Coordinates of C-alpha atoms in Angstrom, one line a residue:
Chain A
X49 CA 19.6 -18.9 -60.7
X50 CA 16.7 -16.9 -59.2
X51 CA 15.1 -18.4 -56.3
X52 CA 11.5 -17.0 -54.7
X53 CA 10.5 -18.2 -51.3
X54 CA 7.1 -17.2 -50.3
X55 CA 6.2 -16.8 -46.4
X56 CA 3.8 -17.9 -45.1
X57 CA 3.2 -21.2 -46.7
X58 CA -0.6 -21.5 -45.6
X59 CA -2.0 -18.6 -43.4
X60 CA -6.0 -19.2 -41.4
X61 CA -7.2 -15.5 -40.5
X62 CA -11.3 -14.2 -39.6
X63 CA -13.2 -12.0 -42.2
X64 CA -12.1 -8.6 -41.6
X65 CA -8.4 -9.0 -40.7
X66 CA -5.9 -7.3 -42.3
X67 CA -2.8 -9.9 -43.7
X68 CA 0.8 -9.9 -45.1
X69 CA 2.2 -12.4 -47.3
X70 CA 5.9 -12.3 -47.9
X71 CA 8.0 -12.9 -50.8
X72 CA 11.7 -12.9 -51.1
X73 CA 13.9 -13.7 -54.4
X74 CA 17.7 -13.7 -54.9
X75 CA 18.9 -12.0 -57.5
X76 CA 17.6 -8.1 -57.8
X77 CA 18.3 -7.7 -61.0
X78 CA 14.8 -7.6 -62.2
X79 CA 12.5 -5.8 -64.5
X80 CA 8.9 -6.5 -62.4
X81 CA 7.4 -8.5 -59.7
X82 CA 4.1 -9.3 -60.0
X83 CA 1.2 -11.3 -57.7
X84 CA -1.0 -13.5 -58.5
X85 CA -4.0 -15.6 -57.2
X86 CA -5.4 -18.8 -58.3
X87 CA -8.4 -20.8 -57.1
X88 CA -8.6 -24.4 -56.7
X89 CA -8.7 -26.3 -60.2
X90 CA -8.2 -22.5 -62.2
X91 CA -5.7 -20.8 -63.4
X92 CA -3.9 -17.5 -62.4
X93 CA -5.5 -14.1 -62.2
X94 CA -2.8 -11.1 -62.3
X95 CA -3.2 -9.2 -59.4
X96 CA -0.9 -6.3 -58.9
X97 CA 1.7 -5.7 -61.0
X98 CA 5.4 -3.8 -59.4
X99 CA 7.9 -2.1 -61.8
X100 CA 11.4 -2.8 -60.5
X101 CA 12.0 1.0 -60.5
X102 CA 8.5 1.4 -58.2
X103 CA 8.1 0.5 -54.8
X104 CA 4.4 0.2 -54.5
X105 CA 1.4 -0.7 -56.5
X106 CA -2.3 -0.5 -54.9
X107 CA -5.9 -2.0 -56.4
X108 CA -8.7 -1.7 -54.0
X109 CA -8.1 -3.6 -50.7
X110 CA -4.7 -5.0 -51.9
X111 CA -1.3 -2.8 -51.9
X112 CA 1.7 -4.5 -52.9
X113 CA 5.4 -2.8 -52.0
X114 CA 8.9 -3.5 -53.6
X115 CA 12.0 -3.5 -52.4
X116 CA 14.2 -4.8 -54.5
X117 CA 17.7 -4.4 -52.8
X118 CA 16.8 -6.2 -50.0
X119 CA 14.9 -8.7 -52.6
X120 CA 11.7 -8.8 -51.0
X121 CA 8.0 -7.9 -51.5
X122 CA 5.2 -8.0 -49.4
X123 CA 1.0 -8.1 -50.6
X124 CA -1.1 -6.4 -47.8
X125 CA -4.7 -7.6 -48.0
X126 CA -7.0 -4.9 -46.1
X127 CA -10.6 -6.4 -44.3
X128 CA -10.1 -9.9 -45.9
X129 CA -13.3 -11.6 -47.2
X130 CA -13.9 -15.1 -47.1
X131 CA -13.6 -14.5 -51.1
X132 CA -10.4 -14.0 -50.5
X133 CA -9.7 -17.4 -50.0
X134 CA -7.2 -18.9 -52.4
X135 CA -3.8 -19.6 -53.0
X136 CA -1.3 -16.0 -53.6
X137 CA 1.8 -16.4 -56.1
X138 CA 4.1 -14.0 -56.9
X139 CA 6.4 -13.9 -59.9
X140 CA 9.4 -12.1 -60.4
X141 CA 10.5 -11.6 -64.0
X142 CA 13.8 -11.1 -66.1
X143 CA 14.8 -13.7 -69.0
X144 CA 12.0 -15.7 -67.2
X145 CA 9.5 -15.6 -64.9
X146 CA 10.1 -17.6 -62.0
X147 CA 7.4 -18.3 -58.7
X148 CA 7.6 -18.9 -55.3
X149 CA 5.6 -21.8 -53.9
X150 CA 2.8 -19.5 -52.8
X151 CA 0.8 -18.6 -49.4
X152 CA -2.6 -20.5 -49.5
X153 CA -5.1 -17.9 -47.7
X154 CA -8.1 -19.3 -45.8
X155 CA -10.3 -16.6 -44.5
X156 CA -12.9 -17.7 -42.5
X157 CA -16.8 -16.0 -42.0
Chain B
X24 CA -11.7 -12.6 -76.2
X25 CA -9.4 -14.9 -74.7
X26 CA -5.9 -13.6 -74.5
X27 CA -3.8 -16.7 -73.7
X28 CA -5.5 -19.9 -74.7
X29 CA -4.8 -23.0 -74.4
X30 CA -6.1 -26.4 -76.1
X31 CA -7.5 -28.8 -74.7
X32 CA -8.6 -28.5 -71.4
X33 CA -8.2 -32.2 -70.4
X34 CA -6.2 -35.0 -71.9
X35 CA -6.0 -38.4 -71.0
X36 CA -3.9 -40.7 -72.5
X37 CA -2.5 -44.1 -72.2
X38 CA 1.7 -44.2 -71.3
X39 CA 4.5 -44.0 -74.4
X40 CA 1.5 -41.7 -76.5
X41 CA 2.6 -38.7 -78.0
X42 CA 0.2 -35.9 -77.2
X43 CA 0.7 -32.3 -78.3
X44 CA -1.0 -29.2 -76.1
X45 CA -2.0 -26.0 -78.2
X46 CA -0.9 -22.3 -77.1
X47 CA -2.5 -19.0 -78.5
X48 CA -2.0 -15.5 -77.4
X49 CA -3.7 -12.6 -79.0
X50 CA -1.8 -9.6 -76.8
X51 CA 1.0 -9.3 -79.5
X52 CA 3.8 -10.7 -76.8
X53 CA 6.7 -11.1 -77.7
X54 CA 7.8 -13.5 -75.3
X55 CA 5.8 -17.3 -74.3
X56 CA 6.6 -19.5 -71.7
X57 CA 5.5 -22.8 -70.2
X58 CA 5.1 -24.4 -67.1
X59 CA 4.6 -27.6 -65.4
X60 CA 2.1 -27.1 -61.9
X61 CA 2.7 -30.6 -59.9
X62 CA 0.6 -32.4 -57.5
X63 CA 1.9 -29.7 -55.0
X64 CA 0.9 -27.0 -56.9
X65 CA 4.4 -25.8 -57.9
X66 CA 4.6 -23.9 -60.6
X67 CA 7.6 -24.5 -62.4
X68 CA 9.2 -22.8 -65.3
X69 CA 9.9 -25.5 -68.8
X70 CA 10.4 -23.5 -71.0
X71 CA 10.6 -19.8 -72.0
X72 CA 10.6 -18.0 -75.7
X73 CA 11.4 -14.9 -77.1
X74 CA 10.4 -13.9 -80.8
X75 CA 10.6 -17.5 -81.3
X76 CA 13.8 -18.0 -80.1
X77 CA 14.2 -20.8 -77.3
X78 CA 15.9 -18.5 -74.4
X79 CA 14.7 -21.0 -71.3
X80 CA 15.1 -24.3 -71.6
X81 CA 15.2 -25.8 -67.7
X82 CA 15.6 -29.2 -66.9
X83 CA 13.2 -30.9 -69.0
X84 CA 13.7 -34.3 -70.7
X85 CA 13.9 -34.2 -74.5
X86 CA 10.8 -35.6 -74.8
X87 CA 9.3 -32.5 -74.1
X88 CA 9.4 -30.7 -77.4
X89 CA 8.2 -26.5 -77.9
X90 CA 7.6 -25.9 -81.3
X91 CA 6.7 -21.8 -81.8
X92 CA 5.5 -21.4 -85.8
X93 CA 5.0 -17.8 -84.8
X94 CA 4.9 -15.1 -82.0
X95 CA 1.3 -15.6 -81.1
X96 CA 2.0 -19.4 -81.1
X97 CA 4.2 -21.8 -78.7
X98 CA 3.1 -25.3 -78.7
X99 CA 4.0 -28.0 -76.3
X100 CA 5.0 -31.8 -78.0
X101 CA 5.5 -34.7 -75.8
X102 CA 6.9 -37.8 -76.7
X103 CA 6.4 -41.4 -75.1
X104 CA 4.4 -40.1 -72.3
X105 CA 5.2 -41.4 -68.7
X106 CA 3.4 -41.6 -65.0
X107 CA 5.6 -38.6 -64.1
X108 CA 4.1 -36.3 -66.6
X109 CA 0.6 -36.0 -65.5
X110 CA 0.6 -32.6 -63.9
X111 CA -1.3 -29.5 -65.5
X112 CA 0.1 -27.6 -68.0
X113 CA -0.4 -24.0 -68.3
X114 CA 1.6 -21.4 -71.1
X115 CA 1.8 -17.7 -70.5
X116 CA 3.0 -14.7 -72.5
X117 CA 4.6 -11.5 -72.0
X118 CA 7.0 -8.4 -73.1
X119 CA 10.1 -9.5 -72.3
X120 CA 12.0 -6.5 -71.6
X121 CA 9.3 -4.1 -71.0
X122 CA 8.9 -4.0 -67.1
X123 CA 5.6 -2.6 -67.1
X124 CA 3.1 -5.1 -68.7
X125 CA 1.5 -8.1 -67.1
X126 CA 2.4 -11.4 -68.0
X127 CA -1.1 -13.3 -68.6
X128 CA -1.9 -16.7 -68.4
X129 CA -4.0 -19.4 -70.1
X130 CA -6.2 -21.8 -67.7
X131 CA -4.3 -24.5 -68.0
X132 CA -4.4 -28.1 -69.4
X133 CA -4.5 -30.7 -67.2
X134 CA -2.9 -34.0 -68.9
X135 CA -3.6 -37.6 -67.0
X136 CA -1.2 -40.5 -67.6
X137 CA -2.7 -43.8 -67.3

């Protein structure tokens, strides 16, 4: 069964630094991975979305790289903005779609 | 134009009701899932559905019944409610074997057991 672990679990950092969150899953054999954010009491907004054939995906300030032998995939938020702040998911996808626990992002002004 | 709705929003209910949670999607997915987010905000999967064919079906107790009449539809049934259950509920669609297109999301349904 596919397992995601997501690292860091929460993660502090000052308007304008640049961030990595991790994720790492089991089992490679998978079609995408995609991230996620949702805000307190909302539901999830699709961030970036990585084929399992591509090894990186970029929108604006946020790039997102694959590496799916290895099972990992990393979100790289440049000049983080205290709207920002919220909790990052990220989903791999096969049969199912199964989540990691998430990195909740606090970027302070 | 909502593409994955849910209904309701809220529910509150007394313990052993039977409550039922609506699921629409609009994208032409083939594929509908749902999940249970707990009071530590872990999202984890229930239930997944492909051309209305169960494919998922985690560790859930039977009372937890999906019904999908259709491809745009998977509704959530649950029997003789418990404390346990009171988490919020949210159903998503997708392609499920094309790799490149986003899996969206409704906002959720947030069901309180009293």
């Amino acid at each position: 069964k596919q397992e995601v672990t997501q690292i860091p679990a929460a993660l502090s950092v000052p308007e304008g630094e640049n961030l990595v969150l991790n994720c790492s899953f089991t089992d490679s054999a998978i079609y995408n991975l995609q991230w996620f954010r949702q805000d307190p009491g909302k539901g999830l907004t699709s961030l970036l979305l990585i084929q399992s054939s591509q090894r990186e995906q970029t929108s604006g300030r946020l790039n997102a790289s694959l590496d799916k032998s290895s099972g990992r995939s990393t979100l790289y938020i440049a000049a983080s903005q205290p709207g920002d702040s919220a909790t990052y998911l990220c989903a791999v996808r096969r049969d199912d779609m199964r989540f990691g626990a998430g990195t909740r992002l606090t970027v302070k002004p | 134009d909502t593409a994955v709705s849910q209904t309701p929003k809220y529910l509150v209910t007394q313990m052993g009701n039977d409550k039922s949670i609506k699921c629409e999607q609009n994208l032409g997915h083939d594929t509908m899932y749902w999940y249970k987010q707990d009071s530590k905000k872990f999202l984890k999967i229930m239930f997944s559905y492909n051309n209305k064919e169960l494919i998922i079906n985690e560790t859930v107790p039977n009372r937890f019944s999906p019904k999908s009449p259709d491809k745009a539809h998977l509704n959530l049934h649950i029997n003789s409610l418990e404390l346990g259950d009171s988490a919020v509920y949210f159903c998503a669609s997708s392609h499920g074997d094309r790799g490149n297109t986003e899996a969206f999301f409704g906002q959720g349904t947030r069901l309180t057991v009293v």
